[in-house]
Short mmCIF file of C-alpha atoms and ligand atoms in Angstrom, two decimals:
data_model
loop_
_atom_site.label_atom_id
_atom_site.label_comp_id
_atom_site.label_asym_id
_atom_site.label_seq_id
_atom_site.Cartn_x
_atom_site.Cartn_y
_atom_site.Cartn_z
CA UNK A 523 -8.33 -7.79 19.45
CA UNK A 524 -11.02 -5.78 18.22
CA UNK A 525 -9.84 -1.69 17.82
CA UNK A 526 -13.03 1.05 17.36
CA UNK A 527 -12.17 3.74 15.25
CA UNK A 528 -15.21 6.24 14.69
CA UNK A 529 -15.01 7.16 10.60
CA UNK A 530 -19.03 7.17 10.54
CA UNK A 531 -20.15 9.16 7.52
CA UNK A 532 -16.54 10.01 6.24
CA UNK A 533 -15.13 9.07 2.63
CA UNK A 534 -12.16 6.89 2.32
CA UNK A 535 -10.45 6.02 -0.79
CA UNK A 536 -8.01 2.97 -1.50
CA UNK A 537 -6.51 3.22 -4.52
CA UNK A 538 -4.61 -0.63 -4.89
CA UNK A 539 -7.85 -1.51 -2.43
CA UNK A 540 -8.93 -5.15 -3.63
CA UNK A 541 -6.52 -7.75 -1.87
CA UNK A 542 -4.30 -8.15 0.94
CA UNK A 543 -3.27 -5.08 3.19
CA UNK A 544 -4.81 -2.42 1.56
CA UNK A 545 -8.11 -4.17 1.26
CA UNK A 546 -7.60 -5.20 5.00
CA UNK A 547 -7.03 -1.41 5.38
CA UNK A 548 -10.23 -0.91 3.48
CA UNK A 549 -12.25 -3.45 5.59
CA UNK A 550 -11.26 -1.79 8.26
CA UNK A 551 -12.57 1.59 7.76
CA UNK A 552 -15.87 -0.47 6.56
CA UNK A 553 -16.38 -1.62 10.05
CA UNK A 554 -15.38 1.62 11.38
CA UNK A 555 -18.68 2.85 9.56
CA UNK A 556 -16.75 5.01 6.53
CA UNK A 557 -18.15 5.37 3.06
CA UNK A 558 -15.44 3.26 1.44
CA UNK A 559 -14.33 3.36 -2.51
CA UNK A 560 -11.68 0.97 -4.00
CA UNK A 561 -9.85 0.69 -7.28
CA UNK A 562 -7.16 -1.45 -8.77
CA UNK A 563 -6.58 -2.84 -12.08
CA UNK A 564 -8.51 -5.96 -12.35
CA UNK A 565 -12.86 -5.43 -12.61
CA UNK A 566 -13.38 -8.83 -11.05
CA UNK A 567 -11.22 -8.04 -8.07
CA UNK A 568 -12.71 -4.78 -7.73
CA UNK A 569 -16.43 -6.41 -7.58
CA UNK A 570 -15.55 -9.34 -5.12
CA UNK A 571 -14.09 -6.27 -2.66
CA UNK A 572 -17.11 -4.27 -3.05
CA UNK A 573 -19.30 -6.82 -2.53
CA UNK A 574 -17.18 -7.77 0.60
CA UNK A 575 -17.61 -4.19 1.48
CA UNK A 576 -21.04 -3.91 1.52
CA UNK A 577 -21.19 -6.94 3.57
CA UNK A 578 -19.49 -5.37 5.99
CA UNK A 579 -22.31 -2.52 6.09
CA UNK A 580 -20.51 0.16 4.33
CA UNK A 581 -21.63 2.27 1.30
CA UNK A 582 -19.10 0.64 -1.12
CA UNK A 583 -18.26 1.35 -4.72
CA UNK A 584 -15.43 0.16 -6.84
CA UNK A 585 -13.19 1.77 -9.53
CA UNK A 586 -10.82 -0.26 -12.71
CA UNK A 587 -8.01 1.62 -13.21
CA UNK A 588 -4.07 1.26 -13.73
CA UNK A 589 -2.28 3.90 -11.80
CA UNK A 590 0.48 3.57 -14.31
CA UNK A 591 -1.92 5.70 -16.59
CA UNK A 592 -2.76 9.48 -15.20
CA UNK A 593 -5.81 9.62 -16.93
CA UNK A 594 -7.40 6.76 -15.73
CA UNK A 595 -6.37 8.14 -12.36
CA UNK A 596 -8.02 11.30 -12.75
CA UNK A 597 -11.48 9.72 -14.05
CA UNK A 598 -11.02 7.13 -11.40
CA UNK A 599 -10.45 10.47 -8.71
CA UNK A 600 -14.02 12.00 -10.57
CA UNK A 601 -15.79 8.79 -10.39
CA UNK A 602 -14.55 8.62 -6.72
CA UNK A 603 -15.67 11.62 -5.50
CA UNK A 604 -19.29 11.12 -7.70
CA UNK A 605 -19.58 7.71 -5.59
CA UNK A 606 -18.66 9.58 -2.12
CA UNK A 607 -20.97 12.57 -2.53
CA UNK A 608 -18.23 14.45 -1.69
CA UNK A 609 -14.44 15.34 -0.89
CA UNK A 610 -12.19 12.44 0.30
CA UNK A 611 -11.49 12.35 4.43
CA UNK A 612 -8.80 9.31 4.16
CA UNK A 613 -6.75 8.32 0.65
CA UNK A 614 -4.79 5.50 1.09
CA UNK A 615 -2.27 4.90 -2.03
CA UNK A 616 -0.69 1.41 -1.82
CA UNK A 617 -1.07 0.08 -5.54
CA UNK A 618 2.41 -1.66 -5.74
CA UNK A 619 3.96 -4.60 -7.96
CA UNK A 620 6.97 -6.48 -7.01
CA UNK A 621 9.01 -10.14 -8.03
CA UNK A 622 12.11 -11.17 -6.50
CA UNK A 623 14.94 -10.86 -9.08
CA UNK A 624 18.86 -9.66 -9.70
CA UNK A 625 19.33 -6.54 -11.71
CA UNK A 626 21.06 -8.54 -13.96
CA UNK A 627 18.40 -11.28 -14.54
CA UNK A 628 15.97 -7.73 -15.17
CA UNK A 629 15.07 -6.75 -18.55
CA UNK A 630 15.05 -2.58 -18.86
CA UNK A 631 10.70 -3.27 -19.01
CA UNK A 632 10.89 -5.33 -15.72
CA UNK A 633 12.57 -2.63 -13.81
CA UNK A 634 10.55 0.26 -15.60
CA UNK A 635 7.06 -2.00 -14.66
CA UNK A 636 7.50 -1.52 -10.65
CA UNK A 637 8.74 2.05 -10.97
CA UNK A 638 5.87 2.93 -13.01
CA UNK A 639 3.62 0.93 -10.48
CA UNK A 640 4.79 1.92 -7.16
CA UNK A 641 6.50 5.24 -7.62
CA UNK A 642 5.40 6.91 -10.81
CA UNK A 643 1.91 5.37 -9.82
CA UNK A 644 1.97 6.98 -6.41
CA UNK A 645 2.92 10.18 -7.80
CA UNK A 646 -0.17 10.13 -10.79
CA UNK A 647 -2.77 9.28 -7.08
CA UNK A 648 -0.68 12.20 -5.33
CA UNK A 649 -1.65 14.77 -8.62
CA UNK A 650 -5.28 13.46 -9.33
CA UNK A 651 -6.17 13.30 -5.65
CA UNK A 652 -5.37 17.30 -4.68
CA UNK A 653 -8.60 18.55 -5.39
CA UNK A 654 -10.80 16.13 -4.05
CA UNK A 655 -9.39 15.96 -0.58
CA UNK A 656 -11.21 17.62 2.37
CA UNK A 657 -9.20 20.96 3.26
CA UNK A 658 -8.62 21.10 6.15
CA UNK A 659 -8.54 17.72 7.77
CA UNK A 660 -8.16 14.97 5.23
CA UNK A 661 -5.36 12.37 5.82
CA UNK A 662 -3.40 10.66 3.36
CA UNK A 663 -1.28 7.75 3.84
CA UNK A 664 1.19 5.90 0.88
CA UNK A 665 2.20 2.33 1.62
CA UNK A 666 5.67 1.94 1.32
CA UNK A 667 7.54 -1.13 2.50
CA UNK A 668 11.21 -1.61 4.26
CA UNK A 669 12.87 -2.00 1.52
CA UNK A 670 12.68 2.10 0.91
CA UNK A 671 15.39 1.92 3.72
CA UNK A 672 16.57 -1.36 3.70
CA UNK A 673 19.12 -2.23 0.53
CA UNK A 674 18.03 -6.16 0.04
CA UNK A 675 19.09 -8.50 -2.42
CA UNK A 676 16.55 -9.61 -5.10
CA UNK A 677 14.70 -5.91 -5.02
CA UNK A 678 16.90 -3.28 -5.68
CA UNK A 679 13.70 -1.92 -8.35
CA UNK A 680 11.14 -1.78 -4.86
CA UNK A 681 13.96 -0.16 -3.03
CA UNK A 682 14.54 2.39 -5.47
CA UNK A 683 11.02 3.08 -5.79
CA UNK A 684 9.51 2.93 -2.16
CA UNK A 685 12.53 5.16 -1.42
CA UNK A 686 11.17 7.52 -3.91
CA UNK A 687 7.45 6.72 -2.44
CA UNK A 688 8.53 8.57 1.32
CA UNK A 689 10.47 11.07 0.12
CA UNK A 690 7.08 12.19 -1.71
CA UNK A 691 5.17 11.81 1.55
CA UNK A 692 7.65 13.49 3.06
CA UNK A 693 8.05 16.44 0.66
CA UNK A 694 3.96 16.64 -0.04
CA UNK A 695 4.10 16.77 3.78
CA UNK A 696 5.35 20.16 3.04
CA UNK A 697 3.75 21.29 0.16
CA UNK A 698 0.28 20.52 1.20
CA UNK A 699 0.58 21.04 5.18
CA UNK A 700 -0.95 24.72 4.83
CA UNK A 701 -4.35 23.38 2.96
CA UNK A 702 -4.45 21.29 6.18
CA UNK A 703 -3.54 17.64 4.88
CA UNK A 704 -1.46 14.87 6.75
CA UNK A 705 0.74 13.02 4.57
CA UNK A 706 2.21 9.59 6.26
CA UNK A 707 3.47 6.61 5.21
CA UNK A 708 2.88 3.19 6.44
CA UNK A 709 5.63 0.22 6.49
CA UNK A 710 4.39 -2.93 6.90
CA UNK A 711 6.76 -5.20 8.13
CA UNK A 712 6.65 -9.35 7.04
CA UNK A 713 2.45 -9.89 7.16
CA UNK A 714 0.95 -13.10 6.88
CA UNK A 715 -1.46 -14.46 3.69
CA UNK A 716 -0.37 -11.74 1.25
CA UNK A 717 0.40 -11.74 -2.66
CA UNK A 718 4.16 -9.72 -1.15
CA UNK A 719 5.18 -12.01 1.38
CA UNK A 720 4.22 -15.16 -0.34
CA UNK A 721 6.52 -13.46 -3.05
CA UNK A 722 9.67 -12.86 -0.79
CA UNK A 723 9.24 -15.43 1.42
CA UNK A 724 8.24 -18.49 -1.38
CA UNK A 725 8.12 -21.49 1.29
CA UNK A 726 6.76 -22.32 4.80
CA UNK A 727 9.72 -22.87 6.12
CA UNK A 728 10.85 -19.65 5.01
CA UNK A 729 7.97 -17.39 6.38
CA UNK A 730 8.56 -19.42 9.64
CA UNK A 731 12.24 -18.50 10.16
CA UNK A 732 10.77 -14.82 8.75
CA UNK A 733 8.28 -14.54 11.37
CA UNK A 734 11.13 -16.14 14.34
CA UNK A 735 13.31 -12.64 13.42
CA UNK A 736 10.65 -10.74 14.03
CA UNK A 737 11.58 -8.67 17.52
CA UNK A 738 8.02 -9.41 18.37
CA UNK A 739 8.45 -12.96 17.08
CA UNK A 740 5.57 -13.50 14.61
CA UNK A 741 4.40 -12.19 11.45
CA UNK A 742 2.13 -9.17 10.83
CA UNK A 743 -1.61 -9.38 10.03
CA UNK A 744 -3.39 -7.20 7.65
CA UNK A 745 -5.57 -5.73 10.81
CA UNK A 746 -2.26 -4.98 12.45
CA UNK A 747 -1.97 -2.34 9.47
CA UNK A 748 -5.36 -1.41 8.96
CA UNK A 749 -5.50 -0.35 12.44
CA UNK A 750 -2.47 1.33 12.49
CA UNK A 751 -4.10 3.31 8.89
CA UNK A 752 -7.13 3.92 11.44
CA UNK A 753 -4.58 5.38 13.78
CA UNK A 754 -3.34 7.48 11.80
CA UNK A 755 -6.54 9.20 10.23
CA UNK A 756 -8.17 9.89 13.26
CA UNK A 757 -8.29 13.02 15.12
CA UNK A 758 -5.70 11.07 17.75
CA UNK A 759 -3.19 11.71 15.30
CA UNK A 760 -4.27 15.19 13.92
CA UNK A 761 -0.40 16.46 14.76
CA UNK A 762 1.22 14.02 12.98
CA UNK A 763 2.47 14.52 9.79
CA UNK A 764 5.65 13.65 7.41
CA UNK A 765 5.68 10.58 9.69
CA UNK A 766 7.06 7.34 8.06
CA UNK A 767 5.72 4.21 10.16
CA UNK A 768 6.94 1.28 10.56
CA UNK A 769 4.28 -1.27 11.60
CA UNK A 770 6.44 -4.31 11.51
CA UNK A 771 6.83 -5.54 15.38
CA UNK A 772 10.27 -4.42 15.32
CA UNK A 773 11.57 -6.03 12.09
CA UNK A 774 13.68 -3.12 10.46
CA UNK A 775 15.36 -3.37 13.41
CA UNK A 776 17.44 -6.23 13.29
CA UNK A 777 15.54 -9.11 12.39
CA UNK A 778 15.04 -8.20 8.82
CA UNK A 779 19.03 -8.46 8.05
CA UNK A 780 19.16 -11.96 9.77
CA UNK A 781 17.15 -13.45 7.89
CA UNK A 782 17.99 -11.73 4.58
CA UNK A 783 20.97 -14.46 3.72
CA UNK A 784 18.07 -17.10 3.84
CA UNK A 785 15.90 -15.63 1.94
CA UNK A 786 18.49 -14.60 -0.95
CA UNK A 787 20.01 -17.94 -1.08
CA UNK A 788 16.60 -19.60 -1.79
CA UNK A 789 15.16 -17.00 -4.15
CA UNK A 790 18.65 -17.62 -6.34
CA UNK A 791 17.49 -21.43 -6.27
CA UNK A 792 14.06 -20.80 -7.53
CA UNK A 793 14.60 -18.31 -9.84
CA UNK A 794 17.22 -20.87 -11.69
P1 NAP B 1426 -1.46 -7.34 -3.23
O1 NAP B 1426 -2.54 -8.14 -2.58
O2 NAP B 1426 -0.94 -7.83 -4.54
O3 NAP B 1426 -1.98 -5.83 -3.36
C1 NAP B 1426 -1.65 -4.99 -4.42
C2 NAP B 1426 -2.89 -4.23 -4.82
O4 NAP B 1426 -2.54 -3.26 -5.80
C3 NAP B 1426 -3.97 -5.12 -5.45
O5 NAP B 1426 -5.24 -4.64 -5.09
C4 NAP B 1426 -3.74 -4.92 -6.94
O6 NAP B 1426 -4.95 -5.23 -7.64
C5 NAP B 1426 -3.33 -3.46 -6.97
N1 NAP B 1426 -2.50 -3.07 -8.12
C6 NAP B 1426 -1.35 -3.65 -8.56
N2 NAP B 1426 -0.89 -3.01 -9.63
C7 NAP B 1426 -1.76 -1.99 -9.87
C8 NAP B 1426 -1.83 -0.97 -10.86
N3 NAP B 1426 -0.90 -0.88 -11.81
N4 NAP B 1426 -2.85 -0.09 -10.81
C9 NAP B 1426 -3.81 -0.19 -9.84
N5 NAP B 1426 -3.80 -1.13 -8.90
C10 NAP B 1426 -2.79 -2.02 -8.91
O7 NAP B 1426 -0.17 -7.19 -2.30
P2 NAP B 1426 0.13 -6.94 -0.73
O8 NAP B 1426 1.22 -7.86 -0.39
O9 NAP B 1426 -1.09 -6.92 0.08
O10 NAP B 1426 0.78 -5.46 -0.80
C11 NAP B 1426 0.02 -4.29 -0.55
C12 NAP B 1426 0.92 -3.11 -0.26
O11 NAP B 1426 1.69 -3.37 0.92
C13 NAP B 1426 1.91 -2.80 -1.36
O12 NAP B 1426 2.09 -1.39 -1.47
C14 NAP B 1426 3.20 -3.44 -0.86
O13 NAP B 1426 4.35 -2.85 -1.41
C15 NAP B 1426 3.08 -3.18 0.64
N6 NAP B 1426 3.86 -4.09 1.49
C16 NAP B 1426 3.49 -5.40 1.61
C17 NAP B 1426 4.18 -6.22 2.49
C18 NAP B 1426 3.76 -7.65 2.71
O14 NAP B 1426 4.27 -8.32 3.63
N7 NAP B 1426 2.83 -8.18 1.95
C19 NAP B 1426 5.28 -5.72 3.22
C20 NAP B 1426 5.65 -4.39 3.02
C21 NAP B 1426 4.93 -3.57 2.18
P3 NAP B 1426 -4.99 -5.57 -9.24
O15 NAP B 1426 -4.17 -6.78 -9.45
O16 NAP B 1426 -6.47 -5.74 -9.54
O17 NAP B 1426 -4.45 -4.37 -9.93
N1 COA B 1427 11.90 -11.90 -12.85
C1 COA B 1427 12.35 -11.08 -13.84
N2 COA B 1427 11.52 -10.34 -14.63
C2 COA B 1427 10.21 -10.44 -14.41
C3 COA B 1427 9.67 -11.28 -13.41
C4 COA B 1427 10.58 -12.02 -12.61
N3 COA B 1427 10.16 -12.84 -11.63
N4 COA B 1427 8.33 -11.15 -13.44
C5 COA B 1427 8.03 -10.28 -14.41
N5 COA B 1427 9.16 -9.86 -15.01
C6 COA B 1427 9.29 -8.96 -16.15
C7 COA B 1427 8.54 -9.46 -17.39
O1 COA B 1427 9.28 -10.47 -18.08
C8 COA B 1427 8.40 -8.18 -18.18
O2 COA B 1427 9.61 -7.83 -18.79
P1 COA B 1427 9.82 -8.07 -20.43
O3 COA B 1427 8.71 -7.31 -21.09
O4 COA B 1427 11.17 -7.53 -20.71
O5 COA B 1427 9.70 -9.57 -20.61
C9 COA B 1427 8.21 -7.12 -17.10
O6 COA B 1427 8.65 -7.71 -15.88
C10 COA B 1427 6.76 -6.73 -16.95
O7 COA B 1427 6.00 -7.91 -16.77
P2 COA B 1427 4.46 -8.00 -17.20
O8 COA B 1427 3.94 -9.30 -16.71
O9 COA B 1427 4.31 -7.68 -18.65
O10 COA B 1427 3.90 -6.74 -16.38
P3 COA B 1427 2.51 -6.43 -15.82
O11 COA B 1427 2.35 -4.99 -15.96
O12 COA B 1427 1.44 -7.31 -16.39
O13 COA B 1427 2.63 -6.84 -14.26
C11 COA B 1427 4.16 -7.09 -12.41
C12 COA B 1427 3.45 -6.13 -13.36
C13 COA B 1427 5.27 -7.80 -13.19
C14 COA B 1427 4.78 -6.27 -11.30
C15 COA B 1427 3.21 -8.20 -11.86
O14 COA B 1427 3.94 -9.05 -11.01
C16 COA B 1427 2.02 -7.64 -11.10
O15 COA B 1427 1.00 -7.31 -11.71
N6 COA B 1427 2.08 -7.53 -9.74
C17 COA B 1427 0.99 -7.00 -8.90
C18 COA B 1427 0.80 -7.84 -7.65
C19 COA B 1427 2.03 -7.84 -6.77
O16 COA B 1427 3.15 -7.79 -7.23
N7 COA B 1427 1.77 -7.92 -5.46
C20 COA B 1427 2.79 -7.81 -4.46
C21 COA B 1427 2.87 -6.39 -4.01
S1 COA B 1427 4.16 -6.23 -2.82
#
């Protein structure tokens, strides 16, 4: 199903923007007729999703940087704003790294490498992205994950840090609700063809039983988030704020604990 959001002439930025949700996310504010900038780590990503971009019709640019390093982050907040001709309607933050593994079969760097992506990262996009944001009106969203409420085996360094990811949307919430921002976060639940769930969820068979304990019994796509991101920054939503989202057909229910025994026992077999 095709949703019509109207972002015609406003600025979105994706910072983690060139694969999977967030550069579903991206698409869709492309097709919803945004100016659209994306950054991640990797140059050759970042041209393949602006060229994507412009295919799509929008006015695209692209940004390198690691949001593990604040001053990259600023410059790539400058550059942003150079590219958009102005302040930023819609920042989406959803850089993020993540392997399944033990805490004991962690070295000290492996744990410090998704803090410093996910939560340490968000919090360098929060700091760089204050003054560039439209005030009032402009809408910022983090992508955070179920395992910020959801202890699970194998990820107790994304739990810690996606946890840490909504309490900053919800405290920024706060902070920033008198210049006239929205800060929400997005939870995907289990969605299809990405880098994450190939990750957790290593085999077909796997992402089958993954997508059965879903309450609405299949797996996410990445235009089930970006339209719930579309959602969200539109004027629909312009009382919604400290919100964290689930967009995961019911999974954090329930299903995601069924199927959590499965999915440990074969991550301990192929991480032997
Ligand atoms: P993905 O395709 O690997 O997306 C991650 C993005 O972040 C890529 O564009 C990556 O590009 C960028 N990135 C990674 N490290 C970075 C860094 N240090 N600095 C800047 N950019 C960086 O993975 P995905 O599965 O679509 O996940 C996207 C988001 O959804 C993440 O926040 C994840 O936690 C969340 N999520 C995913 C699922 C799922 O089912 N897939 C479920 C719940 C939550 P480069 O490699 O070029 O840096
Ligand atoms: N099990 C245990 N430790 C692991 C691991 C695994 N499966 N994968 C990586 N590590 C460790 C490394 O050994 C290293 O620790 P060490 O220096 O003590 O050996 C540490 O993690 C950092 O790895 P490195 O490859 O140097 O980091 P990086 O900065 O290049 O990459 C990652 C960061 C590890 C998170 C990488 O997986 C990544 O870039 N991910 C982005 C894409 C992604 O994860 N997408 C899904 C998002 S949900």
């Amino acid at each position: 199903m095709s949703i019509e959001f109207n972002f015609k002439d406003k600025n979105v930025f994706v910072v983690g923007g060139t694969s999977g949700i967030n550069f579903g996310i991206a698409c869709g504010f492309a097709r919803w007729g945004a100016n659209v900038v994306v950054a991640s780590r990797k140059q050759d990503k970042v041209d393949k999703a602006v060229q994507t971009l412009t295919e799509l019709g929008a006015k695209a640019n692209g940004i390198a940087l690691d949001v593990r390093n604040y001053d990259e982050v600023v410059t790539g907040f400058d550059k942003a704003a150079e590219y958009l001709g102005g302040s930023i309607d819609v920042l989406i933050s959803g850089a993020a790294g993540n392997f399944p593994a033990r805490v004991n079969d962690m070295s000290a760097n492996a744990i410090r490498s998704v803090i410093e992506i996910d939560l340490l990262g968000t919090f360098h996009v929060m700091k760089a992205c204050f003054q560039h944001l439209t005030k009032p009106g402009a809408s910022v969203i983090n992508i955070s994950a179920p395992q910020a409420f959801l202890p699970m085996e194998h990820q107790a360094h994304v739990c810690a840090a996606k946890a840490g990811v909504d309490m900053v949307t919800r405290t920024l919430c706060m902070e920033w609700g008198s210049a006239g921002i929205r800060l929400n976060s997005i939870v995907p639940g289990p969605i299809g063809d990405t880098e994450g769930m190939d990750r957790l969820a290593p085999t077909p068979d796997l992402q089958k039983a993954v997508g059965h304990s879903v309450p609405l019994g299949r797996l996410g796509s990445v235009d089930d988030v970006a339209n719930a991101a579309g959602l969200l920054a539109s004027d629909a939503a312009a009382y919604i704020s400290g919100a964290i989202l689930p967009v995961d057909g019911g999974w954090s229910q329930s299903g995601a604990t069924a199927v959590m025994g499965k999915m440990s026992s074969i991550l301990d077999k192929m991480n032997k």
